């Protein structure tokens, strides 16, 4: 048995380079999934194909990236070298070169994106622990005996809640647990206020919230300490943070999420009709279940979409487009080098030619040309003198017979408006214009008779 046959038997499979790269690409794309990175843009290239190629780096490492035009058209800012960004990407391999690279799906400035990325990370982490599960939600009391409010004592949210409670159920007692709702230390302050309410056991339901604002303004309600304190509360909690479109981690952990502080007050306050109150509670519960169900389905849909994207022909097309861009760049570089080589070859030939230049022969021939030129000029001068003499004699003869000489002796020539010489009076009629040529001037006249 030969050595090659022995080696073949010891290997389950022998790869070609291209098949190995293809297998590694599939492993990277299927096993790693989606990753989030923060880094600095460098070597940014935007060819006419519409795709972007760049390097994402930090102080110690860098990685090559490609963002195809189907994704980069959703970028809302103009990227540039040196920009610090947050990207969402899939790991892949550029098979023709065997280069490990990232396929970028979204990009945003680091400042705006970091909070959103932290939000998504904490949301997924707490969801995995089961803090959002409907099974751990505590039901709200059917008829609360006392309501606790955890919010800023100077905020508009407190006034909205109190106004609604006063309008719907003036007899319902209220306990306010003032807290910071924005800025440094606000998350700890909110958690401490919820803890005080649980320790005092004065209320059978809590409203935790504040008015609307930006993601940064509402960030205290996205902190893990607040989420875990809400989850640990034995008092049912209604989250009422911001406006209807604002969603925080506290909303997912709370037993019930209200769209606004006013809506939270309406949710827990007693109404004149017992049936209406029950319907509202059921509606809130159903909405929470539906949001959780939709969030779960959306997560599954995103996973399926990623799987579809990895198997989509567009992925292969993007790789081929990237390879085409690389080949175009290599062709341009090759042509530039070829032109430079030709220029250098021409310069060397010019130098060799200058070393063997027949300068002396040219000098002798140039002297002969100069002598011939002088003889030619002398012959031309003599010829011109002869011609001038003949011309002067011909001019003298011409002068003697020239009509201008006749005009100089007092005669004239009359023409009509068409330039025809008038020899008889019957050639004109009254009103015609005549032009009379004198020796040096002309006279224009009109025939009257």
Coordinates of C-alpha atoms in Angstrom, one line a residue:
X1 CA 0.0 0.0 0.0
X2 CA 1.4 3.4 -1.0
X3 CA 1.8 6.3 1.4
X4 CA -0.9 8.3 -0.5
X5 CA -3.4 5.5 0.0
X6 CA -2.5 5.2 3.7
X7 CA -3.1 8.9 4.1
X8 CA -6.4 8.7 2.2
X9 CA -7.7 6.0 4.5
X10 CA -6.9 8.0 7.6
X11 CA -9.0 11.0 6.4
X12 CA -12.8 10.8 6.4
X13 CA -12.8 13.5 3.7
X14 CA -10.3 15.4 1.6
X15 CA -11.3 19.0 0.9
X16 CA -10.5 21.3 -1.9
X17 CA -9.6 24.8 -0.9
X18 CA -12.9 26.2 -2.3
X19 CA -15.1 23.5 -0.6
X20 CA -13.3 24.1 2.7
X21 CA -13.9 27.8 2.5
X22 CA -17.6 27.2 1.6
X23 CA -17.9 24.8 4.6
X24 CA -16.3 27.3 7.0
X25 CA -18.6 30.1 5.7
X26 CA -21.7 28.0 6.5
X27 CA -20.4 27.2 9.9
X28 CA -19.8 30.8 10.7
X29 CA -23.1 32.0 9.4
X30 CA -25.2 29.2 11.0
X31 CA -23.5 28.9 14.4
X32 CA -22.6 32.5 15.3
X33 CA -25.8 34.1 14.1
X34 CA -26.2 37.9 14.7
X35 CA -23.7 39.9 16.7
X36 CA -23.5 43.5 17.8
X37 CA -20.2 45.4 17.7
X38 CA -18.9 48.9 18.5
X39 CA -15.9 50.2 16.6
X40 CA -14.3 52.9 14.5
X41 CA -14.7 53.0 10.7
X42 CA -11.6 53.0 8.6
X43 CA -10.6 52.2 5.0
X44 CA -14.2 53.1 3.9
X45 CA -14.8 52.4 0.2
X46 CA -18.0 53.1 -1.7
X47 CA -17.7 51.8 -5.3
X48 CA -20.2 52.5 -8.0
X49 CA -21.9 49.1 -7.3
X50 CA -23.5 50.7 -4.3
X51 CA -22.0 48.4 -1.7
X52 CA -19.8 49.6 1.1
X53 CA -16.5 48.0 2.2
X54 CA -14.6 49.1 5.3
X55 CA -12.7 48.0 8.4
X56 CA -14.1 48.1 11.9
X57 CA -11.4 48.5 14.5
X58 CA -10.6 49.3 18.1
X59 CA -7.3 50.0 19.8
X60 CA -6.0 46.3 19.5
X61 CA -7.8 44.6 16.6
X62 CA -9.7 45.1 13.3
X63 CA -12.1 43.1 11.1
X64 CA -13.1 43.5 7.5
X65 CA -16.7 44.3 6.8
X66 CA -19.1 44.5 3.8
X67 CA -22.5 46.3 3.8
X68 CA -24.5 45.7 0.7
X69 CA -26.7 48.4 -0.8
X70 CA -29.9 46.7 0.2
X71 CA -28.9 47.3 3.8
X72 CA -26.9 50.6 3.6
X73 CA -29.7 52.5 2.0
X74 CA -31.4 52.4 5.5
X75 CA -28.5 54.2 7.2
X76 CA -29.7 57.6 8.3
X77 CA -26.3 59.3 8.6
X78 CA -23.3 59.7 6.4
X79 CA -20.5 57.4 7.6
X80 CA -16.8 58.5 7.4
X81 CA -13.4 57.2 8.4
X82 CA -13.0 57.7 12.1
X83 CA -16.7 57.6 13.0
X84 CA -17.5 55.5 16.0
X85 CA -20.5 53.2 15.2
X86 CA -22.7 50.4 16.5
X87 CA -23.4 47.7 14.0
X88 CA -25.6 44.6 13.8
X89 CA -23.8 42.0 11.7
X90 CA -23.6 38.4 10.6
X91 CA -20.2 36.5 10.6
X92 CA -19.2 35.2 7.2
X93 CA -16.3 34.3 5.0
X94 CA -15.3 35.7 1.6
X95 CA -14.6 32.4 -0.1
X96 CA -12.3 33.5 -3.0
X97 CA -9.7 34.8 -0.6
X98 CA -10.6 32.9 2.6
X99 CA -11.0 36.2 4.5
X100 CA -13.1 36.2 7.6
X101 CA -15.5 39.2 7.4
X102 CA -18.7 40.7 8.8
X103 CA -21.9 41.3 6.7
X104 CA -23.4 44.4 8.2
X105 CA -27.2 44.5 8.4
X106 CA -27.6 47.9 10.3
X107 CA -25.4 50.8 11.4
X108 CA -26.0 53.7 13.7
X109 CA -23.9 56.2 15.6
X110 CA -22.5 54.7 18.8
X111 CA -24.2 57.3 21.2
X112 CA -27.8 56.6 19.9
X113 CA -27.3 52.9 19.3
X114 CA -25.6 51.9 22.6
X115 CA -28.7 52.6 24.7
X116 CA -30.9 50.7 22.2
X117 CA -28.5 47.8 22.1
X118 CA -28.3 47.7 26.0
X119 CA -32.1 47.8 26.0
X120 CA -32.4 44.8 23.6
X121 CA -29.7 42.8 25.5
X122 CA -31.3 43.3 28.9
X123 CA -34.8 42.5 27.4
X124 CA -33.6 39.2 26.0
X125 CA -31.7 38.3 29.2
X126 CA -34.7 38.9 31.5
X127 CA -37.1 37.2 29.0
X128 CA -34.9 34.2 29.1
X129 CA -35.1 34.1 32.9
X130 CA -38.9 34.2 32.6
X131 CA -39.5 37.6 34.2
X132 CA -41.9 38.5 31.4
X133 CA -43.9 35.3 31.5
X134 CA -47.6 35.7 32.0
X135 CA -47.6 33.0 34.6
X136 CA -45.7 35.1 37.1
X137 CA -48.0 38.2 36.7
X138 CA -50.0 39.1 39.8
X139 CA -53.7 40.0 39.2
X140 CA -54.8 43.5 40.1
X141 CA -57.2 43.8 43.0
X142 CA -60.8 43.9 42.0
X143 CA -61.5 46.9 44.2
X144 CA -58.3 48.5 45.5
X145 CA -58.5 49.8 49.1
X146 CA -55.5 52.1 48.8
X147 CA -53.3 53.1 45.8
X148 CA -49.6 53.8 45.9
X149 CA -47.9 56.1 43.4
X150 CA -44.2 55.9 42.7
X151 CA -43.2 59.0 40.7
X152 CA -41.7 62.5 41.0
X153 CA -43.7 64.7 43.4
X154 CA -43.3 67.6 41.0
X155 CA -43.9 65.9 37.7
X156 CA -47.0 66.2 35.5
X157 CA -47.6 62.5 35.7
X158 CA -48.6 62.8 39.4
X159 CA -51.1 65.5 38.7
X160 CA -52.6 63.5 35.8
X161 CA -53.0 60.4 38.0
X162 CA -54.5 62.4 40.9
X163 CA -57.0 64.2 38.6
X164 CA -58.2 61.0 37.1
X165 CA -58.6 59.3 40.5
X166 CA -60.4 62.3 41.9
X167 CA -62.8 62.3 39.0
X168 CA -63.5 58.5 39.0
X169 CA -63.3 57.5 42.6
X170 CA -62.8 60.4 45.1
X171 CA -63.1 58.0 48.1
X172 CA -60.0 55.9 47.1
X173 CA -57.1 56.7 49.4
X174 CA -53.7 57.5 47.8
X175 CA -50.2 57.2 49.2
X176 CA -47.3 58.9 47.3
X177 CA -43.8 57.5 47.3
X178 CA -41.7 60.4 45.8
X179 CA -38.7 59.5 43.8
X180 CA -36.3 60.7 41.2
X181 CA -37.4 59.6 37.7
X182 CA -34.5 61.0 35.6
X183 CA -30.7 61.5 35.9
X184 CA -28.0 59.8 37.8
X185 CA -29.1 57.7 40.7
X186 CA -32.8 57.7 39.6
X187 CA -32.9 54.0 39.1
X188 CA -31.8 53.3 42.6
X189 CA -34.3 55.9 43.9
X190 CA -37.2 54.2 42.1
X191 CA -36.2 50.8 43.4
X192 CA -35.9 52.1 46.9
X193 CA -39.4 53.7 46.7
X194 CA -40.9 50.4 45.5
X195 CA -39.1 48.7 48.3
X196 CA -40.6 51.1 50.9
X197 CA -44.1 50.5 49.6
X198 CA -43.6 46.7 50.0
X199 CA -42.1 47.1 53.4
X200 CA -45.0 49.4 54.7
X201 CA -47.7 47.2 53.2
X202 CA -50.0 50.2 53.0
X203 CA -51.3 49.7 49.5
X204 CA -52.7 46.8 47.5
X205 CA -51.6 48.2 44.1
X206 CA -48.8 50.4 42.9
X207 CA -48.5 52.8 39.9
X208 CA -44.9 53.2 38.9
X209 CA -44.2 55.7 36.1
X210 CA -43.5 59.2 34.8
X211 CA -44.3 61.4 31.8
X212 CA -43.0 61.1 28.3
X213 CA -39.5 61.8 27.0
X214 CA -36.6 60.5 25.0
X215 CA -35.0 57.1 25.4
X216 CA -32.3 58.7 27.5
X217 CA -34.9 60.5 29.7
X218 CA -36.8 57.2 30.3
X219 CA -33.7 55.2 30.8
X220 CA -34.1 54.7 34.6
X221 CA -37.1 52.4 33.8
X222 CA -34.8 50.3 31.6
X223 CA -32.3 49.6 34.4
X224 CA -31.9 46.0 35.7
X225 CA -32.3 47.1 39.3
X226 CA -35.7 48.6 38.6
X227 CA -36.8 45.5 36.6
X228 CA -35.8 43.1 39.3
X229 CA -37.3 45.2 42.1
X230 CA -40.7 45.2 40.2
X231 CA -40.5 41.5 39.6
X232 CA -39.8 40.9 43.3
X233 CA -42.6 43.1 44.5
X234 CA -45.5 41.3 46.3
X235 CA -47.7 44.2 45.6
X236 CA -49.2 44.2 42.0
X237 CA -47.5 47.0 39.9
X238 CA -48.9 48.9 37.0
X239 CA -46.2 50.4 34.8
X240 CA -47.2 53.8 33.4
X241 CA -44.1 55.2 31.7
X242 CA -44.3 57.9 29.1
X243 CA -46.7 58.0 26.2
X244 CA -48.4 55.1 24.4
X245 CA -45.5 54.7 22.0
X246 CA -42.9 54.6 24.7
X247 CA -41.9 51.0 25.8
X248 CA -39.5 50.2 28.7
X249 CA -38.2 47.2 30.4
X250 CA -40.4 48.1 33.4
X251 CA -43.5 47.6 31.1
X252 CA -42.5 44.0 30.3
X253 CA -41.8 43.1 34.0
X254 CA -44.8 44.9 35.5
X255 CA -48.0 43.0 36.2
X256 CA -49.9 45.4 33.9
X257 CA -48.7 48.0 31.5
X258 CA -50.7 51.2 31.0
X259 CA -50.2 53.4 28.0
X260 CA -50.0 56.6 30.1
X261 CA -50.1 57.6 33.7
X262 CA -53.7 58.7 33.2
X263 CA -54.6 55.4 31.7
X264 CA -53.1 53.6 34.8
X265 CA -55.2 55.7 37.1
X266 CA -58.3 54.8 35.1
X267 CA -57.3 51.1 35.1
X268 CA -57.1 50.7 38.9
X269 CA -59.9 53.1 39.9
X270 CA -63.4 51.9 40.6
X271 CA -66.1 52.9 38.2
X272 CA -69.8 53.1 38.5
X273 CA -70.4 50.0 36.5
X274 CA -68.8 46.8 37.9
X275 CA -69.0 45.1 34.5
X276 CA -67.2 48.0 32.8
X277 CA -64.3 47.7 35.2
X278 CA -64.1 44.0 34.7
X279 CA -64.0 44.4 30.9
X280 CA -61.2 47.0 31.2
X281 CA -59.1 44.7 33.3
X282 CA -59.7 41.8 30.9
X283 CA -58.8 44.0 28.0
X284 CA -55.5 45.1 29.6
X285 CA -54.6 41.5 30.4
X286 CA -55.5 40.4 26.9
X287 CA -53.4 43.3 25.4
X288 CA -50.4 42.2 27.6
X289 CA -50.8 38.6 26.5
X290 CA -51.0 39.6 22.9
X291 CA -47.9 41.8 23.2
X292 CA -46.0 39.0 24.8
X293 CA -47.4 36.6 22.1
X294 CA -46.5 39.0 19.3
X295 CA -43.0 39.6 20.8
X296 CA -42.4 35.9 20.9
X297 CA -43.7 35.4 17.3
X298 CA -41.7 38.4 16.2
X299 CA -38.5 36.8 17.7
X300 CA -39.3 33.6 15.9
X301 CA -40.0 35.5 12.6
X302 CA -36.6 37.3 12.9
X303 CA -34.9 34.0 13.4
X304 CA -36.6 32.5 10.4
X305 CA -35.8 35.6 8.4
X306 CA -32.1 35.3 9.3
X307 CA -32.1 31.7 8.1
X308 CA -33.8 32.7 4.9
X309 CA -31.3 35.5 4.4
X310 CA -28.4 33.1 4.7
X311 CA -29.9 30.9 2.1
X312 CA -31.1 33.7 -0.2
X313 CA -29.5 34.0 -3.7
X314 CA -28.9 37.6 -2.9
X315 CA -26.1 36.5 -0.5
X316 CA -24.3 34.7 -3.3
X317 CA -24.9 37.6 -5.6
X318 CA -23.5 40.0 -3.0
X319 CA -20.4 37.8 -2.7
X320 CA -20.0 37.8 -6.5
X321 CA -20.4 41.5 -6.6
X322 CA -17.8 41.9 -4.0
X323 CA -15.5 39.7 -6.0
X324 CA -16.2 41.7 -9.1
X325 CA -15.3 44.9 -7.3
X326 CA -12.1 43.3 -6.2
X327 CA -11.3 42.2 -9.7
X328 CA -12.0 45.6 -11.1
X329 CA -9.7 47.1 -8.6
X330 CA -7.0 44.6 -9.5
X331 CA -7.5 45.3 -13.2
X332 CA -7.1 49.0 -12.6
X333 CA -3.9 48.5 -10.6
X334 CA -2.5 46.1 -13.3
X335 CA -3.2 48.6 -16.1
X336 CA -1.5 51.3 -14.1
X337 CA 1.6 49.2 -13.6
X338 CA 1.6 48.2 -17.3
X339 CA 1.4 51.8 -18.4
X340 CA 4.2 52.7 -16.0
X341 CA 6.4 49.9 -17.4
X342 CA 5.8 51.1 -20.9
X343 CA 6.8 54.7 -19.9
X344 CA 10.0 53.4 -18.3
X345 CA 10.8 51.3 -21.5
X346 CA 10.3 54.4 -23.7
X347 CA 12.5 56.5 -21.5
X348 CA 15.3 53.8 -21.6
X349 CA 15.1 53.7 -25.4
X350 CA 15.3 57.5 -25.6
X351 CA 18.3 57.4 -23.4
X352 CA 20.0 54.7 -25.6
X353 CA 19.1 56.7 -28.7
X354 CA 20.7 59.8 -27.3
X355 CA 23.9 57.9 -26.7
X356 CA 24.1 56.8 -30.4
X357 CA 22.7 60.1 -31.9
X358 CA 24.3 61.0 -35.3
X359 CA 24.8 64.5 -34.1
X360 CA 28.0 65.2 -36.1
X361 CA 26.3 64.0 -39.4
X362 CA 23.3 66.2 -38.6
X363 CA 25.7 69.1 -38.0
X364 CA 27.4 68.6 -41.4
X365 CA 24.1 68.3 -43.2
X366 CA 22.8 71.3 -41.4
X367 CA 25.7 73.3 -42.6
X368 CA 25.0 72.2 -46.2
X369 CA 21.4 73.1 -45.8
X370 CA 22.3 76.6 -44.6
X371 CA 24.6 77.1 -47.6
X372 CA 21.9 75.9 -50.0
X373 CA 19.4 78.1 -48.2
X374 CA 21.7 81.2 -48.7
X375 CA 22.1 80.4 -52.4
X376 CA 18.4 79.9 -52.7
X377 CA 17.7 83.3 -51.1
X378 CA 20.2 85.0 -53.4
X379 CA 18.5 83.4 -56.4
X380 CA 15.1 84.5 -55.1
X381 CA 16.3 88.1 -54.6
X382 CA 17.6 88.3 -58.2
X383 CA 14.3 86.7 -59.5
X384 CA 12.3 89.2 -57.5
X385 CA 14.2 92.2 -58.8
X386 CA 13.7 91.0 -62.4
X387 CA 9.9 90.4 -61.8
X388 CA 9.6 93.9 -60.1
X389 CA 11.2 95.5 -63.1
X390 CA 8.8 93.7 -65.5
X391 CA 5.9 94.6 -63.3
X392 CA 6.8 98.3 -63.3
X393 CA 7.1 98.3 -67.1
X394 CA 3.7 96.6 -67.4
X395 CA 2.1 99.1 -64.9
X396 CA 3.4 102.0 -66.9
X397 CA 1.9 100.6 -70.1
X398 CA -1.4 99.8 -68.3
X399 CA -1.6 103.4 -67.0
X400 CA -1.5 104.8 -70.5
X401 CA -4.6 102.8 -71.5
X402 CA -6.4 102.8 -68.1
X403 CA -9.9 104.3 -68.0
X404 CA -8.9 106.0 -64.7
X405 CA -6.4 108.1 -66.7
X406 CA -9.2 109.1 -69.0
X407 CA -11.3 110.0 -65.9
X408 CA -8.4 112.0 -64.6
X409 CA -8.6 114.2 -67.7
X410 CA -12.2 115.2 -66.9
X411 CA -14.3 112.3 -68.3
X412 CA -16.7 110.2 -66.2
X413 CA -18.6 106.9 -66.4
X414 CA -22.3 106.7 -65.5
X415 CA -24.0 103.4 -64.3
X416 CA -27.5 102.6 -63.3
X417 CA -28.5 101.1 -59.9
X418 CA -27.7 97.6 -61.3
X419 CA -24.1 98.7 -62.2
X420 CA -24.8 98.7 -66.0
X421 CA -23.0 101.5 -68.0
X422 CA -25.4 104.1 -69.5
X423 CA -24.5 104.9 -73.1
X424 CA -27.9 106.3 -74.3
X425 CA -30.6 108.4 -72.6
X426 CA -33.3 105.9 -73.5
X427 CA -31.7 103.4 -71.1
X428 CA -33.1 105.3 -68.1
X429 CA -36.4 106.9 -67.0
X430 CA -37.4 109.5 -64.5
X431 CA -36.9 108.4 -60.9
X432 CA -34.0 106.0 -61.7
X433 CA -30.8 106.3 -59.6
X434 CA -27.6 106.9 -61.4
X435 CA -24.0 106.6 -60.1
X436 CA -21.4 108.7 -61.9
X437 CA -17.7 107.6 -61.4
X438 CA -15.2 110.4 -61.4
X439 CA -11.4 110.2 -61.2
X440 CA -11.4 109.9 -57.3
X441 CA -15.0 110.0 -56.2
X442 CA -18.6 109.1 -57.2
X443 CA -21.8 111.1 -57.6
X444 CA -25.2 109.7 -57.0
X445 CA -28.2 111.4 -58.8
X446 CA -31.8 110.8 -59.7
X447 CA -33.2 111.3 -63.2
X448 CA -35.9 114.0 -63.2
X449 CA -36.4 114.3 -67.0

